[in-house]
Amino acid sequence: MWKSLSRRIALVIAACTAAVLPSPASAQAYQCRAPQISSVPRVSPDQRPRTVPVTGYTLALSWSPAFCRTRQDSRSHAAQCSGDNGRFGLIVHGLWPQGSRTWPQWCPAGSPLTPAQVRANMCMMPSARLIARQWAKHGSCMTRRPETYLAVTRILWESLRIPDYDRISREDSLTAGRIRQALADANQGWSASQIGVKLNRDGWLEEIRLCYGPRFRPTRCDDRRYGARDGRTAKIWRGL
């Protein structure tokens, strides 16, 4: 499986063929309807650019019900949180290149992001500003073309089987370890040590982070990406 996935990603990076460009649906988007996008939001660096060799990647998945808990009436988050464009479970926060001690960021971009590219990925990342920021901050350090970054992100996203976290949220004595093990059990080739879980200070699930090596194969997460220890009590806000 991983040899085939790595080969597919290598082909996308080399050629960015139309056959692997994003499709308008996602397994974690409930009846998603991508909104019309007339322009790409402008984003500005919030830190200095940093160029370091890439040693691996992180696919960060945000738990949308928790994010939208206090944002249902927010105009800036309407596509994700209003319900007008569908309901979401896990969504892609971003694909982040990693370095040995830090990470690259805000690299010079070779091609601009287009409204069509943004709209094509709104069921995977339901925020035009989020897509623009992830490309500018992280994707630009992986490739010169936004379509390549988004296509690779989609390949990784669509290769995953997502557990029923709505059901898991109702289990007694839920822990961070149960959350990460559920994802490992649902996906052949993954182990719990390769999956990070981010909880907020009150123990609510915010994000799941999948750790990849330089050839996009699962690898052990370092402590920073691993996040909450297995025994920590966890909660999952359903909100669906």
mmCIF file of C-alpha atoms in Angstrom:
data_model
loop_
_atom_site.group_PDB
_atom_site.id
_atom_site.type_symbol
_atom_site.label_atom_id
_atom_site.label_comp_id
_atom_site.label_asym_id
_atom_site.label_seq_id
_atom_site.Cartn_x
_atom_site.Cartn_y
_atom_site.Cartn_z
ATOM 1 C CA MET A 1 0.000 0.000 0.000
ATOM 2 C CA TRP A 2 2.611 2.557 1.073
ATOM 3 C CA LYS A 3 4.867 1.840 -1.878
ATOM 4 C CA SER A 4 1.943 2.500 -4.205
ATOM 5 C CA LEU A 5 0.902 5.648 -2.327
ATOM 6 C CA SER A 6 4.458 7.015 -2.353
ATOM 7 C CA ARG A 7 4.725 6.355 -6.088
ATOM 8 C CA ARG A 8 1.439 8.139 -6.734
ATOM 9 C CA ILE A 9 2.529 11.180 -4.746
ATOM 10 C CA ALA A 10 5.878 11.217 -6.538
ATOM 11 C CA LEU A 11 4.068 11.287 -9.873
ATOM 12 C CA VAL A 12 1.881 14.167 -8.732
ATOM 13 C CA ILE A 13 4.863 16.178 -7.521
ATOM 14 C CA ALA A 14 6.704 15.499 -10.769
ATOM 15 C CA ALA A 15 3.865 16.189 -13.169
ATOM 16 C CA CYS A 16 0.761 17.358 -11.274
ATOM 17 C CA THR A 17 -1.461 15.465 -13.705
ATOM 18 C CA ALA A 18 -5.124 16.310 -14.020
ATOM 19 C CA ALA A 19 -6.116 12.766 -13.029
ATOM 20 C CA VAL A 20 -5.350 13.392 -9.368
ATOM 21 C CA LEU A 21 -6.715 16.877 -8.972
ATOM 22 C CA PRO A 22 -9.241 17.302 -6.135
ATOM 23 C CA SER A 23 -12.794 16.076 -6.491
ATOM 24 C CA PRO A 24 -15.631 18.070 -4.911
ATOM 25 C CA ALA A 25 -16.501 15.583 -2.148
ATOM 26 C CA SER A 26 -14.964 14.241 1.030
ATOM 27 C CA ALA A 27 -15.721 11.275 3.266
ATOM 28 C CA GLN A 28 -15.927 13.573 6.301
ATOM 29 C CA ALA A 29 -18.119 16.232 4.732
ATOM 30 C CA TYR A 30 -21.828 15.600 5.181
ATOM 31 C CA GLN A 31 -23.654 16.733 2.032
ATOM 32 C CA CYS A 32 -20.965 19.325 1.382
ATOM 33 C CA ARG A 33 -21.735 21.983 -1.213
ATOM 34 C CA ALA A 34 -18.686 24.005 -2.190
ATOM 35 C CA PRO A 35 -19.544 27.727 -2.285
ATOM 36 C CA GLN A 36 -18.662 29.983 -5.170
ATOM 37 C CA ILE A 37 -15.240 31.605 -4.770
ATOM 38 C CA SER A 38 -14.640 34.874 -6.619
ATOM 39 C CA SER A 39 -11.245 35.762 -5.177
ATOM 40 C CA VAL A 40 -8.429 34.299 -3.093
ATOM 41 C CA PRO A 41 -8.046 35.824 0.380
ATOM 42 C CA ARG A 42 -4.807 37.694 0.899
ATOM 43 C CA VAL A 43 -2.643 36.412 3.729
ATOM 44 C CA SER A 44 0.455 38.007 5.189
ATOM 45 C CA PRO A 45 3.341 36.236 6.960
ATOM 46 C CA ASP A 46 3.107 36.424 10.739
ATOM 47 C CA GLN A 47 6.724 35.280 11.150
ATOM 48 C CA ARG A 48 9.940 35.446 9.186
ATOM 49 C CA PRO A 49 10.436 33.078 6.245
ATOM 50 C CA ARG A 50 12.451 30.001 7.154
ATOM 51 C CA THR A 51 14.081 27.574 4.736
ATOM 52 C CA VAL A 52 15.324 24.256 6.130
ATOM 53 C CA PRO A 53 15.646 20.780 4.572
ATOM 54 C CA VAL A 54 12.403 18.788 4.707
ATOM 55 C CA THR A 55 12.712 15.566 6.719
ATOM 56 C CA GLY A 56 9.041 14.566 6.883
ATOM 57 C CA TYR A 57 5.460 15.791 6.946
ATOM 58 C CA THR A 58 2.459 16.176 9.231
ATOM 59 C CA LEU A 59 -1.138 15.910 8.052
ATOM 60 C CA ALA A 60 -3.147 17.877 10.612
ATOM 61 C CA LEU A 61 -6.870 17.073 10.863
ATOM 62 C CA SER A 62 -9.112 19.421 12.848
ATOM 63 C CA TRP A 63 -12.268 18.258 14.616
ATOM 64 C CA SER A 64 -14.753 20.670 13.064
ATOM 65 C CA PRO A 65 -17.643 20.375 15.591
ATOM 66 C CA ALA A 66 -15.354 21.666 18.351
ATOM 67 C CA PHE A 67 -14.025 24.499 16.191
ATOM 68 C CA CYS A 68 -17.543 25.543 15.202
ATOM 69 C CA ARG A 69 -18.956 25.298 18.726
ATOM 70 C CA THR A 70 -18.681 29.076 19.223
ATOM 71 C CA ARG A 71 -18.526 30.105 15.556
ATOM 72 C CA GLN A 72 -21.895 29.092 14.125
ATOM 73 C CA ASP A 73 -22.878 32.719 13.556
ATOM 74 C CA SER A 74 -19.441 33.905 12.397
ATOM 75 C CA ARG A 75 -19.470 35.337 8.865
ATOM 76 C CA SER A 76 -15.765 34.626 8.423
ATOM 77 C CA HIS A 77 -16.327 30.921 9.189
ATOM 78 C CA ALA A 78 -19.729 30.554 7.528
ATOM 79 C CA ALA A 79 -18.633 27.958 4.950
ATOM 80 C CA GLN A 80 -17.508 25.595 7.707
ATOM 81 C CA CYS A 81 -19.781 26.414 10.619
ATOM 82 C CA SER A 82 -23.136 27.826 9.455
ATOM 83 C CA GLY A 83 -24.473 24.540 8.104
ATOM 84 C CA ASP A 84 -25.419 26.173 4.814
ATOM 85 C CA ASN A 85 -22.682 24.301 2.951
ATOM 86 C CA GLY A 86 -22.947 21.013 4.838
ATOM 87 C CA ARG A 87 -21.705 19.582 8.120
ATOM 88 C CA PHE A 88 -18.181 18.428 8.809
ATOM 89 C CA GLY A 89 -16.408 15.947 11.080
ATOM 90 C CA LEU A 90 -12.653 15.865 10.659
ATOM 91 C CA ILE A 91 -11.316 18.311 8.104
ATOM 92 C CA VAL A 92 -7.816 18.946 6.839
ATOM 93 C CA HIS A 93 -6.125 21.768 8.725
ATOM 94 C CA GLY A 94 -3.008 21.472 6.586
ATOM 95 C CA LEU A 95 -0.116 19.406 5.297
ATOM 96 C CA TRP A 96 3.032 20.666 7.001
ATOM 97 C CA PRO A 97 6.614 19.929 5.947
ATOM 98 C CA GLN A 98 8.912 19.227 8.895
ATOM 99 C CA GLY A 99 12.629 19.785 9.493
ATOM 100 C CA SER A 100 14.979 18.040 11.870
ATOM 101 C CA ARG A 101 14.681 20.703 14.602
ATOM 102 C CA THR A 102 12.136 23.169 13.253
ATOM 103 C CA TRP A 103 9.984 23.526 10.136
ATOM 104 C CA PRO A 104 10.172 25.558 6.923
ATOM 105 C CA GLN A 105 7.621 28.318 6.437
ATOM 106 C CA TRP A 106 6.617 31.238 4.209
ATOM 107 C CA CYS A 107 8.829 30.228 1.288
ATOM 108 C CA PRO A 108 8.652 32.108 -2.041
ATOM 109 C CA ALA A 109 5.689 30.852 -4.068
ATOM 110 C CA GLY A 110 6.157 30.055 -7.726
ATOM 111 C CA SER A 111 2.507 30.242 -8.827
ATOM 112 C CA PRO A 112 -0.525 32.037 -7.400
ATOM 113 C CA LEU A 113 -3.479 30.199 -5.932
ATOM 114 C CA THR A 114 -6.631 30.578 -8.040
ATOM 115 C CA PRO A 115 -10.313 30.821 -7.005
ATOM 116 C CA ALA A 116 -11.017 27.581 -8.902
ATOM 117 C CA GLN A 117 -8.340 25.732 -6.911
ATOM 118 C CA VAL A 118 -9.768 27.058 -3.664
ATOM 119 C CA ARG A 119 -13.326 26.023 -4.512
ATOM 120 C CA ALA A 120 -12.235 22.535 -5.613
ATOM 121 C CA ASN A 121 -10.878 21.893 -2.112
ATOM 122 C CA MET A 122 -13.558 23.496 0.060
ATOM 123 C CA CYS A 123 -15.063 20.142 1.068
ATOM 124 C CA MET A 124 -11.673 19.018 2.356
ATOM 125 C CA MET A 125 -10.658 22.351 3.917
ATOM 126 C CA PRO A 126 -13.889 24.382 4.231
ATOM 127 C CA SER A 127 -12.338 27.826 4.523
ATOM 128 C CA ALA A 128 -10.920 29.873 1.659
ATOM 129 C CA ARG A 129 -8.640 31.732 4.067
ATOM 130 C CA LEU A 130 -7.396 28.472 5.566
ATOM 131 C CA ILE A 131 -6.511 27.111 2.119
ATOM 132 C CA ALA A 132 -4.744 30.341 1.174
ATOM 133 C CA ARG A 133 -2.780 30.416 4.417
ATOM 134 C CA GLN A 134 -1.770 26.751 4.321
ATOM 135 C CA TRP A 135 -0.471 27.121 0.790
ATOM 136 C CA ALA A 136 1.414 30.336 1.528
ATOM 137 C CA LYS A 137 2.922 29.228 4.852
ATOM 138 C CA HIS A 138 3.507 25.507 4.322
ATOM 139 C CA GLY A 139 2.806 24.395 0.764
ATOM 140 C CA SER A 140 5.204 26.928 -0.725
ATOM 141 C CA CYS A 141 8.040 25.127 1.091
ATOM 142 C CA MET A 142 7.106 21.807 -0.555
ATOM 143 C CA THR A 143 6.464 22.709 -4.169
ATOM 144 C CA ARG A 144 6.291 25.684 -6.522
ATOM 145 C CA ARG A 145 2.702 25.012 -7.579
ATOM 146 C CA PRO A 146 -0.383 25.187 -5.343
ATOM 147 C CA GLU A 147 -2.203 22.536 -7.370
ATOM 148 C CA THR A 148 0.574 20.078 -6.534
ATOM 149 C CA TYR A 149 0.382 20.838 -2.818
ATOM 150 C CA LEU A 150 -3.394 20.465 -2.777
ATOM 151 C CA ALA A 151 -3.336 17.272 -4.859
ATOM 152 C CA VAL A 152 -0.814 15.598 -2.545
ATOM 153 C CA THR A 153 -2.851 16.684 0.480
ATOM 154 C CA ARG A 154 -5.961 15.155 -1.048
ATOM 155 C CA ILE A 155 -4.225 11.866 -1.853
ATOM 156 C CA LEU A 156 -3.189 11.499 1.789
ATOM 157 C CA TRP A 157 -6.621 12.568 3.055
ATOM 158 C CA GLU A 158 -8.540 10.220 0.790
ATOM 159 C CA SER A 159 -6.281 7.290 1.687
ATOM 160 C CA LEU A 160 -7.580 7.406 5.272
ATOM 161 C CA ARG A 161 -10.532 5.603 6.820
ATOM 162 C CA ILE A 162 -12.039 7.743 9.567
ATOM 163 C CA PRO A 163 -13.518 5.963 12.606
ATOM 164 C CA ASP A 164 -16.961 6.830 13.904
ATOM 165 C CA TYR A 165 -15.840 9.431 16.420
ATOM 166 C CA ASP A 166 -19.439 10.405 17.085
ATOM 167 C CA ARG A 167 -20.009 6.910 18.514
ATOM 168 C CA ILE A 168 -16.621 6.828 20.234
ATOM 169 C CA SER A 169 -17.417 10.151 21.927
ATOM 170 C CA ARG A 170 -20.188 8.393 23.893
ATOM 171 C CA GLU A 171 -17.872 5.785 25.421
ATOM 172 C CA ASP A 172 -17.207 5.873 29.148
ATOM 173 C CA SER A 173 -13.706 6.802 30.335
ATOM 174 C CA LEU A 174 -12.590 8.078 26.911
ATOM 175 C CA THR A 175 -8.855 8.803 26.642
ATOM 176 C CA ALA A 176 -6.446 10.311 24.138
ATOM 177 C CA GLY A 177 -5.047 6.816 23.639
ATOM 178 C CA ARG A 178 -8.469 5.500 22.602
ATOM 179 C CA ILE A 179 -8.816 8.318 20.044
ATOM 180 C CA ARG A 180 -5.463 7.585 18.400
ATOM 181 C CA GLN A 181 -5.836 3.798 18.583
ATOM 182 C CA ALA A 182 -9.219 3.994 16.858
ATOM 183 C CA LEU A 183 -7.612 5.699 13.857
ATOM 184 C CA ALA A 184 -4.735 3.206 13.842
ATOM 185 C CA ASP A 185 -7.173 0.271 13.944
ATOM 186 C CA ALA A 186 -9.129 1.687 11.002
ATOM 187 C CA ASN A 187 -6.060 2.130 8.791
ATOM 188 C CA GLN A 188 -3.772 -0.736 7.869
ATOM 189 C CA GLY A 189 -0.112 0.150 8.223
ATOM 190 C CA TRP A 190 -0.623 2.753 10.945
ATOM 191 C CA SER A 191 0.299 2.373 14.607
ATOM 192 C CA ALA A 192 -0.744 4.528 17.542
ATOM 193 C CA SER A 193 2.814 5.871 17.914
ATOM 194 C CA GLN A 194 2.447 7.541 14.492
ATOM 195 C CA ILE A 195 -0.695 9.484 15.411
ATOM 196 C CA GLY A 196 -0.770 12.635 17.495
ATOM 197 C CA VAL A 197 -3.773 13.862 19.483
ATOM 198 C CA LYS A 198 -4.178 17.514 20.480
ATOM 199 C CA LEU A 199 -6.611 18.290 23.303
ATOM 200 C CA ASN A 200 -7.427 21.720 24.677
ATOM 201 C CA ARG A 201 -6.878 22.581 28.325
ATOM 202 C CA ASP A 202 -10.274 21.138 29.248
ATOM 203 C CA GLY A 203 -9.618 17.838 27.483
ATOM 204 C CA TRP A 204 -11.725 18.404 24.357
ATOM 205 C CA LEU A 205 -10.390 17.004 21.089
ATOM 206 C CA GLU A 206 -9.058 19.740 18.805
ATOM 207 C CA GLU A 207 -6.862 17.977 16.289
ATOM 208 C CA ILE A 208 -5.388 14.677 15.128
ATOM 209 C CA ARG A 209 -1.920 14.773 13.565
ATOM 210 C CA LEU A 210 -0.542 12.029 11.336
ATOM 211 C CA CYS A 211 3.227 11.810 11.093
ATOM 212 C CA TYR A 212 4.924 10.894 7.799
ATOM 213 C CA GLY A 213 8.528 10.371 6.773
ATOM 214 C CA PRO A 214 10.163 12.039 3.745
ATOM 215 C CA ARG A 215 8.529 9.560 1.342
ATOM 216 C CA PHE A 216 5.050 9.981 2.852
ATOM 217 C CA ARG A 217 5.105 6.755 4.848
ATOM 218 C CA PRO A 218 3.907 6.694 8.468
ATOM 219 C CA THR A 219 6.637 7.360 11.005
ATOM 220 C CA ARG A 220 6.799 7.722 14.770
ATOM 221 C CA CYS A 221 5.685 11.145 16.000
ATOM 222 C CA ASP A 222 8.075 13.194 18.077
ATOM 223 C CA ASP A 223 6.836 14.398 21.464
ATOM 224 C CA ARG A 224 5.674 17.760 20.120
ATOM 225 C CA ARG A 225 3.427 16.227 17.493
ATOM 226 C CA TYR A 226 2.352 13.223 19.610
ATOM 227 C CA GLY A 227 0.572 15.567 21.993
ATOM 228 C CA ALA A 228 -1.604 14.203 24.797
ATOM 229 C CA ARG A 229 -0.398 11.065 26.542
ATOM 230 C CA ASP A 230 -2.503 7.931 26.113
ATOM 231 C CA GLY A 231 -3.960 7.963 29.608
ATOM 232 C CA ARG A 232 -5.204 11.537 29.559
ATOM 233 C CA THR A 233 -8.959 11.861 29.860
ATOM 234 C CA ALA A 234 -10.516 13.134 26.634
ATOM 235 C CA LYS A 235 -13.863 14.421 25.401
ATOM 236 C CA ILE A 236 -15.204 14.826 21.869
ATOM 237 C CA TRP A 237 -17.738 17.583 21.182
ATOM 238 C CA ARG A 238 -20.317 16.106 18.819
ATOM 239 C CA GLY A 239 -22.307 19.085 17.680
ATOM 240 C CA LEU A 240 -23.738 17.302 14.636
#
